[in-house]
PDB file of C-alpha atoms and ligand atoms in Angstrom:
ATOM      1  CA  MET E   1     -12.651 -10.395 -10.701  1.00  0.00           C
ATOM      2  CA  GLN E   2     -13.536 -13.426  -8.601  1.00  0.00           C
ATOM      3  CA  THR E   3     -12.978 -13.025  -4.866  1.00  0.00           C
ATOM      4  CA  SER E   4     -14.434 -14.270  -1.604  1.00  0.00           C
ATOM      5  CA  MET E   5     -14.743 -10.661  -0.431  1.00  0.00           C
ATOM      6  CA  PRO E   6     -18.299  -9.810   0.681  1.00  0.00           C
ATOM      7  CA  GLN E   7     -20.372  -8.275  -2.102  1.00  0.00           C
ATOM      8  CA  GLU E   8     -21.009  -5.073  -0.115  1.00  0.00           C
ATOM      9  CA  LEU E   9     -17.283  -4.461   0.317  1.00  0.00           C
ATOM     10  CA  GLN E  10     -16.657  -5.162  -3.373  1.00  0.00           C
ATOM     11  CA  LEU E  11     -19.304  -2.585  -4.285  1.00  0.00           C
ATOM     12  CA  LEU E  12     -17.821  -0.007  -1.902  1.00  0.00           C
ATOM     13  CA  LEU E  13     -14.336  -0.557  -3.347  1.00  0.00           C
ATOM     14  CA  ARG E  14     -15.663  -0.225  -6.895  1.00  0.00           C
ATOM     15  CA  HIS E  15     -17.365   3.031  -5.905  1.00  0.00           C
ATOM     16  CA  ILE E  16     -14.186   4.424  -4.244  1.00  0.00           C
ATOM     17  CA  TYR E  17     -12.112   3.440  -7.261  1.00  0.00           C
ATOM     18  CA  GLU E  18     -14.495   5.048  -9.764  1.00  0.00           C
ATOM     19  CA  GLU E  19     -14.710   8.219  -7.675  1.00  0.00           C
ATOM     20  CA  GLY E  20     -10.901   8.319  -7.563  1.00  0.00           C
ATOM     21  CA  GLN E  21     -10.667   7.942 -11.345  1.00  0.00           C
ATOM     22  CA  GLN E  22     -13.205  10.730 -11.903  1.00  0.00           C
ATOM     23  CA  HIS E  23     -11.443  13.001  -9.394  1.00  0.00           C
ATOM     24  CA  ASP E  24      -8.078  12.425 -11.086  1.00  0.00           C
ATOM     25  CA  ALA E  25      -9.523  13.115 -14.550  1.00  0.00           C
ATOM     26  CA  ARG E  26     -10.647  16.594 -13.506  1.00  0.00           C
ATOM     27  CA  THR E  27      -7.621  17.450 -11.314  1.00  0.00           C
ATOM     28  CA  GLN E  28      -4.543  19.087 -12.818  1.00  0.00           C
ATOM     29  CA  GLU E  29      -2.290  19.278  -9.747  1.00  0.00           C
ATOM     30  CA  ARG E  30      -0.512  15.912  -9.349  1.00  0.00           C
ATOM     31  CA  ARG E  31      -0.232  16.232  -5.576  1.00  0.00           C
ATOM     32  CA  GLU E  32      -4.025  16.436  -5.315  1.00  0.00           C
ATOM     33  CA  LYS E  33      -4.653  13.346  -7.422  1.00  0.00           C
ATOM     34  CA  MET E  34      -5.701  10.102  -5.705  1.00  0.00           C
ATOM     35  CA  LEU E  35      -3.675   7.775  -7.962  1.00  0.00           C
ATOM     36  CA  LEU E  36      -5.362   4.643  -6.652  1.00  0.00           C
ATOM     37  CA  LEU E  37      -3.925   1.196  -7.189  1.00  0.00           C
ATOM     38  CA  GLU E  38      -5.322  -0.882 -10.064  1.00  0.00           C
ATOM     39  CA  PRO E  39      -7.911  -3.378  -8.744  1.00  0.00           C
ATOM     40  CA  GLU E  40      -5.957  -6.379 -10.087  1.00  0.00           C
ATOM     41  CA  THR E  41      -2.813  -5.271  -8.235  1.00  0.00           C
ATOM     42  CA  ALA E  42      -4.823  -4.757  -5.059  1.00  0.00           C
ATOM     43  CA  GLN E  43      -6.212  -8.260  -5.434  1.00  0.00           C
ATOM     44  CA  VAL E  44      -2.701  -9.712  -5.823  1.00  0.00           C
ATOM     45  CA  LEU E  45      -1.601  -7.950  -2.598  1.00  0.00           C
ATOM     46  CA  SER E  46      -4.651  -9.269  -0.811  1.00  0.00           C
ATOM     47  CA  LEU E  47      -3.971 -12.796  -2.065  1.00  0.00           C
ATOM     48  CA  LEU E  48      -0.328 -12.633  -0.892  1.00  0.00           C
ATOM     49  CA  ILE E  49      -1.377 -11.411   2.559  1.00  0.00           C
ATOM     50  CA  ARG E  50      -4.167 -13.928   2.992  1.00  0.00           C
ATOM     51  CA  SER E  51      -2.232 -16.939   1.725  1.00  0.00           C
ATOM     52  CA  SER E  52       0.713 -16.291   4.050  1.00  0.00           C
ATOM     53  CA  LYS E  53      -1.419 -14.960   6.936  1.00  0.00           C
ATOM     54  CA  ARG E  54       0.395 -11.649   7.289  1.00  0.00           C
ATOM     55  CA  LYS E  55      -0.839  -9.465  10.137  1.00  0.00           C
ATOM     56  CA  ARG E  56       1.565  -6.593  10.789  1.00  0.00           C
ATOM     57  CA  ILE E  57       1.379  -4.439   7.733  1.00  0.00           C
ATOM     58  CA  LEU E  58       2.893  -1.081   6.819  1.00  0.00           C
ATOM     59  CA  GLU E  59       1.578   0.894   3.848  1.00  0.00           C
ATOM     60  CA  VAL E  60       3.495   3.898   2.526  1.00  0.00           C
ATOM     61  CA  GLY E  61       0.973   6.045   0.612  1.00  0.00           C
ATOM     62  CA  THR E  62      -2.643   5.869   1.833  1.00  0.00           C
ATOM     63  CA  SER E  63      -4.375   8.325  -0.513  1.00  0.00           C
ATOM     64  CA  ALA E  64      -8.141   7.728  -0.200  1.00  0.00           C
ATOM     65  CA  GLY E  65      -7.659   4.376   1.526  1.00  0.00           C
ATOM     66  CA  TYR E  66      -8.557   2.181  -1.462  1.00  0.00           C
ATOM     67  CA  SER E  67      -5.574  -0.153  -1.125  1.00  0.00           C
ATOM     68  CA  THR E  68      -5.737   0.201   2.683  1.00  0.00           C
ATOM     69  CA  ILE E  69      -9.192  -1.394   2.646  1.00  0.00           C
ATOM     70  CA  TRP E  70      -7.881  -4.305   0.586  1.00  0.00           C
ATOM     71  CA  LEU E  71      -4.936  -4.779   2.982  1.00  0.00           C
ATOM     72  CA  ALA E  72      -7.092  -4.541   6.118  1.00  0.00           C
ATOM     73  CA  TRP E  73      -9.657  -6.981   4.771  1.00  0.00           C
ATOM     74  CA  ALA E  74      -6.897  -9.403   3.761  1.00  0.00           C
ATOM     75  CA  ALA E  75      -5.151  -9.237   7.152  1.00  0.00           C
ATOM     76  CA  GLY E  76      -8.412 -10.075   8.930  1.00  0.00           C
ATOM     77  CA  GLU E  77      -9.595  -9.159  12.400  1.00  0.00           C
ATOM     78  CA  GLN E  78      -6.277 -10.065  14.041  1.00  0.00           C
ATOM     79  CA  GLY E  79      -4.333  -7.919  11.597  1.00  0.00           C
ATOM     80  CA  HIS E  80      -3.214  -4.322  11.879  1.00  0.00           C
ATOM     81  CA  ILE E  81      -2.336  -1.828   9.170  1.00  0.00           C
ATOM     82  CA  LEU E  82      -0.266   1.279   9.699  1.00  0.00           C
ATOM     83  CA  SER E  83      -0.651   3.607   6.737  1.00  0.00           C
ATOM     84  CA  ILE E  84       1.242   6.839   6.040  1.00  0.00           C
ATOM     85  CA  ASP E  85       0.405   9.835   3.855  1.00  0.00           C
ATOM     86  CA  ARG E  86       1.568  13.447   3.920  1.00  0.00           C
ATOM     87  CA  GLU E  87      -1.785  14.859   2.782  1.00  0.00           C
ATOM     88  CA  ALA E  88      -4.197  15.377   5.700  1.00  0.00           C
ATOM     89  CA  GLN E  89      -7.181  15.784   3.363  1.00  0.00           C
ATOM     90  CA  LYS E  90      -6.549  12.388   1.809  1.00  0.00           C
ATOM     91  CA  HIS E  91      -6.387  10.876   5.275  1.00  0.00           C
ATOM     92  CA  MET E  92      -9.769  12.424   6.094  1.00  0.00           C
ATOM     93  CA  LEU E  93     -11.185  10.697   3.046  1.00  0.00           C
ATOM     94  CA  ALA E  94      -9.424   7.430   3.922  1.00  0.00           C
ATOM     95  CA  ASP E  95     -10.846   7.666   7.442  1.00  0.00           C
ATOM     96  CA  ALA E  96     -14.387   7.995   6.050  1.00  0.00           C
ATOM     97  CA  HIS E  97     -13.880   5.135   3.572  1.00  0.00           C
ATOM     98  CA  LEU E  98     -12.442   2.822   6.232  1.00  0.00           C
ATOM     99  CA  ARG E  99     -15.424   3.543   8.489  1.00  0.00           C
ATOM    100  CA  GLN E 100     -17.804   2.764   5.625  1.00  0.00           C
ATOM    101  CA  ALA E 101     -15.928  -0.513   5.128  1.00  0.00           C
ATOM    102  CA  GLY E 102     -16.171  -1.375   8.848  1.00  0.00           C
ATOM    103  CA  LEU E 103     -12.363  -1.689   8.986  1.00  0.00           C
ATOM    104  CA  ARG E 104     -11.378   1.542  10.739  1.00  0.00           C
ATOM    105  CA  GLU E 105     -10.334  -0.134  13.995  1.00  0.00           C
ATOM    106  CA  GLN E 106      -7.711  -2.240  12.243  1.00  0.00           C
ATOM    107  CA  VAL E 107      -5.941   0.757  10.744  1.00  0.00           C
ATOM    108  CA  THR E 108      -3.731   3.501  12.183  1.00  0.00           C
ATOM    109  CA  LEU E 109      -3.347   6.512   9.886  1.00  0.00           C
ATOM    110  CA  LEU E 110      -0.126   8.489  10.357  1.00  0.00           C
ATOM    111  CA  CYS E 111       0.128  11.855   8.627  1.00  0.00           C
ATOM    112  CA  GLY E 112       3.523  13.247   7.616  1.00  0.00           C
ATOM    113  CA  ASP E 113       6.489  12.753   5.346  1.00  0.00           C
ATOM    114  CA  ALA E 114       6.875   8.988   5.116  1.00  0.00           C
ATOM    115  CA  THR E 115      10.634   8.906   5.715  1.00  0.00           C
ATOM    116  CA  GLU E 116      10.295  11.034   8.850  1.00  0.00           C
ATOM    117  CA  VAL E 117       7.358   8.971  10.140  1.00  0.00           C
ATOM    118  CA  ILE E 118       9.211   5.704   9.490  1.00  0.00           C
ATOM    119  CA  ARG E 119      12.188   6.912  11.559  1.00  0.00           C
ATOM    120  CA  ASP E 120      10.005   6.598  14.673  1.00  0.00           C
ATOM    121  CA  LEU E 121       8.334   3.258  13.898  1.00  0.00           C
ATOM    122  CA  GLU E 122       9.248   0.176  15.857  1.00  0.00           C
ATOM    123  CA  GLY E 123       7.412  -2.555  13.967  1.00  0.00           C
ATOM    124  CA  PRO E 124       7.999  -5.379  13.587  1.00  0.00           C
ATOM    125  CA  PHE E 125       6.315  -5.642  10.193  1.00  0.00           C
ATOM    126  CA  ASP E 126       5.734  -8.797   8.165  1.00  0.00           C
ATOM    127  CA  PHE E 127       4.463  -6.987   5.047  1.00  0.00           C
ATOM    128  CA  VAL E 128       5.363  -3.569   3.627  1.00  0.00           C
ATOM    129  CA  PHE E 129       3.702  -1.953   0.639  1.00  0.00           C
ATOM    130  CA  PHE E 130       5.564   1.016  -0.876  1.00  0.00           C
ATOM    131  CA  ASP E 131       3.145   3.148  -2.893  1.00  0.00           C
ATOM    132  CA  ALA E 132       4.229   6.759  -2.347  1.00  0.00           C
ATOM    133  CA  ASP E 133       7.099   8.771  -3.741  1.00  0.00           C
ATOM    134  CA  ARG E 134       9.476   6.273  -5.268  1.00  0.00           C
ATOM    135  CA  PHE E 135      12.618   8.377  -4.787  1.00  0.00           C
ATOM    136  CA  SER E 136      12.437   8.105  -0.988  1.00  0.00           C
ATOM    137  CA  ALA E 137      11.682   4.378  -0.960  1.00  0.00           C
ATOM    138  CA  PRO E 138      15.357   3.257  -0.700  1.00  0.00           C
ATOM    139  CA  ALA E 139      15.919   5.447   2.394  1.00  0.00           C
ATOM    140  CA  GLN E 140      12.664   4.166   3.877  1.00  0.00           C
ATOM    141  CA  LEU E 141      13.675   0.574   3.193  1.00  0.00           C
ATOM    142  CA  SER E 142      17.002   1.103   4.887  1.00  0.00           C
ATOM    143  CA  LEU E 143      15.313   2.588   7.983  1.00  0.00           C
ATOM    144  CA  LEU E 144      12.846  -0.293   8.077  1.00  0.00           C
ATOM    145  CA  LEU E 145      15.300  -3.190   7.752  1.00  0.00           C
ATOM    146  CA  PRO E 146      15.955  -3.514  11.520  1.00  0.00           C
ATOM    147  CA  HIS E 147      12.176  -3.508  12.119  1.00  0.00           C
ATOM    148  CA  LEU E 148      11.145  -6.327   9.791  1.00  0.00           C
ATOM    149  CA  GLU E 149      10.157  -9.843  10.773  1.00  0.00           C
ATOM    150  CA  ARG E 150      12.513 -12.536   9.505  1.00  0.00           C
ATOM    151  CA  ASP E 151       9.616 -13.819   7.354  1.00  0.00           C
ATOM    152  CA  VAL E 152       8.688 -10.644   5.513  1.00  0.00           C
ATOM    153  CA  MET E 153       7.325  -9.593   2.131  1.00  0.00           C
ATOM    154  CA  LEU E 154       8.077  -6.210   0.565  1.00  0.00           C
ATOM    155  CA  CYS E 155       5.951  -4.968  -2.329  1.00  0.00           C
ATOM    156  CA  ALA E 156       6.202  -1.811  -4.426  1.00  0.00           C
ATOM    157  CA  ASP E 157       4.005  -0.560  -7.255  1.00  0.00           C
ATOM    158  CA  ASN E 158       4.932   1.333 -10.452  1.00  0.00           C
ATOM    159  CA  VAL E 159       7.903  -0.755 -11.576  1.00  0.00           C
ATOM    160  CA  LEU E 160       6.768  -0.767 -15.210  1.00  0.00           C
ATOM    161  CA  SER E 161       5.114   2.670 -15.248  1.00  0.00           C
ATOM    162  CA  HIS E 162       8.012   4.596 -13.608  1.00  0.00           C
ATOM    163  CA  PRO E 163      11.177   2.516 -14.156  1.00  0.00           C
ATOM    164  CA  GLU E 164      13.593   5.398 -13.673  1.00  0.00           C
ATOM    165  CA  GLU E 165      12.006   6.648 -10.457  1.00  0.00           C
ATOM    166  CA  ILE E 166      11.926   3.200  -8.880  1.00  0.00           C
ATOM    167  CA  ALA E 167      15.410   2.102 -10.017  1.00  0.00           C
ATOM    168  CA  GLY E 168      17.028   3.065  -6.694  1.00  0.00           C
ATOM    169  CA  TYR E 169      14.538   0.952  -4.747  1.00  0.00           C
ATOM    170  CA  LEU E 170      15.070  -2.042  -7.039  1.00  0.00           C
ATOM    171  CA  GLN E 171      18.850  -1.707  -6.630  1.00  0.00           C
ATOM    172  CA  ALA E 172      18.452  -1.624  -2.852  1.00  0.00           C
ATOM    173  CA  ILE E 173      16.301  -4.763  -2.993  1.00  0.00           C
ATOM    174  CA  ALA E 174      18.797  -6.527  -5.287  1.00  0.00           C
ATOM    175  CA  ALA E 175      21.543  -5.815  -2.735  1.00  0.00           C
ATOM    176  CA  LEU E 176      19.640  -7.787  -0.064  1.00  0.00           C
ATOM    177  CA  SER E 177      21.125 -11.225  -0.691  1.00  0.00           C
ATOM    178  CA  ASP E 178      18.670 -13.023   1.610  1.00  0.00           C
ATOM    179  CA  PHE E 179      15.625 -11.850  -0.377  1.00  0.00           C
ATOM    180  CA  GLU E 180      14.086 -13.454  -3.440  1.00  0.00           C
ATOM    181  CA  HIS E 181      12.725 -10.896  -5.889  1.00  0.00           C
ATOM    182  CA  LEU E 182      10.456 -10.754  -8.917  1.00  0.00           C
ATOM    183  CA  VAL E 183       8.355  -8.230 -10.805  1.00  0.00           C
ATOM    184  CA  LEU E 184       4.803  -9.182 -11.700  1.00  0.00           C
ATOM    185  CA  PRO E 185       3.492  -7.486 -14.864  1.00  0.00           C
ATOM    186  CA  VAL E 186       0.161  -6.717 -13.219  1.00  0.00           C
ATOM    187  CA  GLY E 187      -1.264  -3.190 -13.293  1.00  0.00           C
ATOM    188  CA  LYS E 188       1.648  -0.751 -13.311  1.00  0.00           C
ATOM    189  CA  GLY E 189       4.159  -3.462 -12.388  1.00  0.00           C
ATOM    190  CA  LEU E 190       4.447  -4.918  -8.907  1.00  0.00           C
ATOM    191  CA  SER E 191       7.802  -5.634  -7.256  1.00  0.00           C
ATOM    192  CA  ILE E 192       7.626  -8.497  -4.755  1.00  0.00           C
ATOM    193  CA  ALA E 193      10.588  -9.298  -2.508  1.00  0.00           C
ATOM    194  CA  TYR E 194      10.414 -12.161  -0.059  1.00  0.00           C
ATOM    195  CA  ARG E 195      12.700 -13.353   2.731  1.00  0.00           C
ATOM    196  CA  THR E 196      12.107 -16.902   3.897  1.00  0.00           C
TER     197      THR E 196
HETATM  198  C1  LIG K   1      -0.136   6.308  -5.496  1.00  0.00           C
HETATM  199  S1  LIG K   1      -0.866   7.208  -4.189  1.00  0.00           S
HETATM  200  C2  LIG K   1      -1.317   5.945  -3.043  1.00  0.00           C
HETATM  201  C3  LIG K   1      -2.501   5.167  -3.497  1.00  0.00           C
HETATM  202  C4  LIG K   1      -3.034   4.215  -2.448  1.00  0.00           C
HETATM  203  N1  LIG K   1      -2.029   3.279  -2.012  1.00  0.00           N
HETATM  204  C5  LIG K   1      -4.204   3.435  -3.004  1.00  0.00           C
HETATM  205  O1  LIG K   1      -4.015   2.653  -3.928  1.00  0.00           O
HETATM  206  O2  LIG K   1      -5.322   3.603  -2.516  1.00  0.00           O
HETATM  207  C6  LIG K   1       0.545   7.901  -3.415  1.00  0.00           C
HETATM  208  C7  LIG K   1       0.252   8.626  -2.125  1.00  0.00           C
HETATM  209  O3  LIG K   1       1.485   8.833  -1.467  1.00  0.00           O
HETATM  210  C8  LIG K   1       1.487  10.097  -0.865  1.00  0.00           C
HETATM  211  N2  LIG K   1       2.900  10.498  -0.784  1.00  0.00           N
HETATM  212  C9  LIG K   1       3.759  10.750  -1.797  1.00  0.00           C
HETATM  213  N3  LIG K   1       4.982  11.012  -1.334  1.00  0.00           N
HETATM  214  C10 LIG K   1       4.904  10.941   0.011  1.00  0.00           C
HETATM  215  C11 LIG K   1       5.852  11.119   1.068  1.00  0.00           C
HETATM  216  N4  LIG K   1       7.130  11.417   0.816  1.00  0.00           N
HETATM  217  N5  LIG K   1       5.422  10.964   2.332  1.00  0.00           N
HETATM  218  C12 LIG K   1       4.132  10.657   2.593  1.00  0.00           C
HETATM  219  N6  LIG K   1       3.199  10.477   1.651  1.00  0.00           N
HETATM  220  C13 LIG K   1       3.582  10.616   0.371  1.00  0.00           C
HETATM  221  C14 LIG K   1       0.641  10.983  -1.765  1.00  0.00           C
HETATM  222  O4  LIG K   1       0.052  12.027  -1.038  1.00  0.00           O
HETATM  223  C15 LIG K   1      -0.383   9.990  -2.306  1.00  0.00           C
HETATM  224  O5  LIG K   1      -1.588  10.052  -1.587  1.00  0.00           O
END
């Protein structure tokens, strides 16, 4: 991977990712797994955010904060990330990782069921990353639509790994006639929808 990210941050991310992989290998209960994003997918998200200077970012599914660090670094000092997870213990870990990365001040962690949390959000957001439970993503998208910038990008992981679970989200995206949409075969399959 070639990136302009500082070496220290790259090393921290590699460490968090490896720890996540080891944790998941010895954990049976799915809800306790970290399920971190593949590094290549995280780099694509970061590239999209940096190249189009996105600053108001919503992440659905924080886990240990691996992808959150990528998003916060990509958005830069003027950016802000709001990240939701229902597991308080994962948020404690994400909090520690974000502090280690020196990016804690750019991130608000909101703990709760994502759909319920999103009901109370005002936005506006110019980038949304869906990486939690794929069944609720269509309802979350519908709640978010009035709170999106005109120029907005919506990304979702797991298109190739969980096609049945994410079908409802992809249908909801396809119904938005003012969005362009494609699926990148990177990692587990990344859906990218873009409104110009
Ligand atoms: C794939 S992991 C997120 C990985 C993270 N984006 C990363 O790459 O570092 C999915 C996360 O979503 C959370 N989650 C799943 N369903 C949720 C829901 N309905 N509301 C809130 N969080 C949820 C899980 O607890 C889990 O931590």
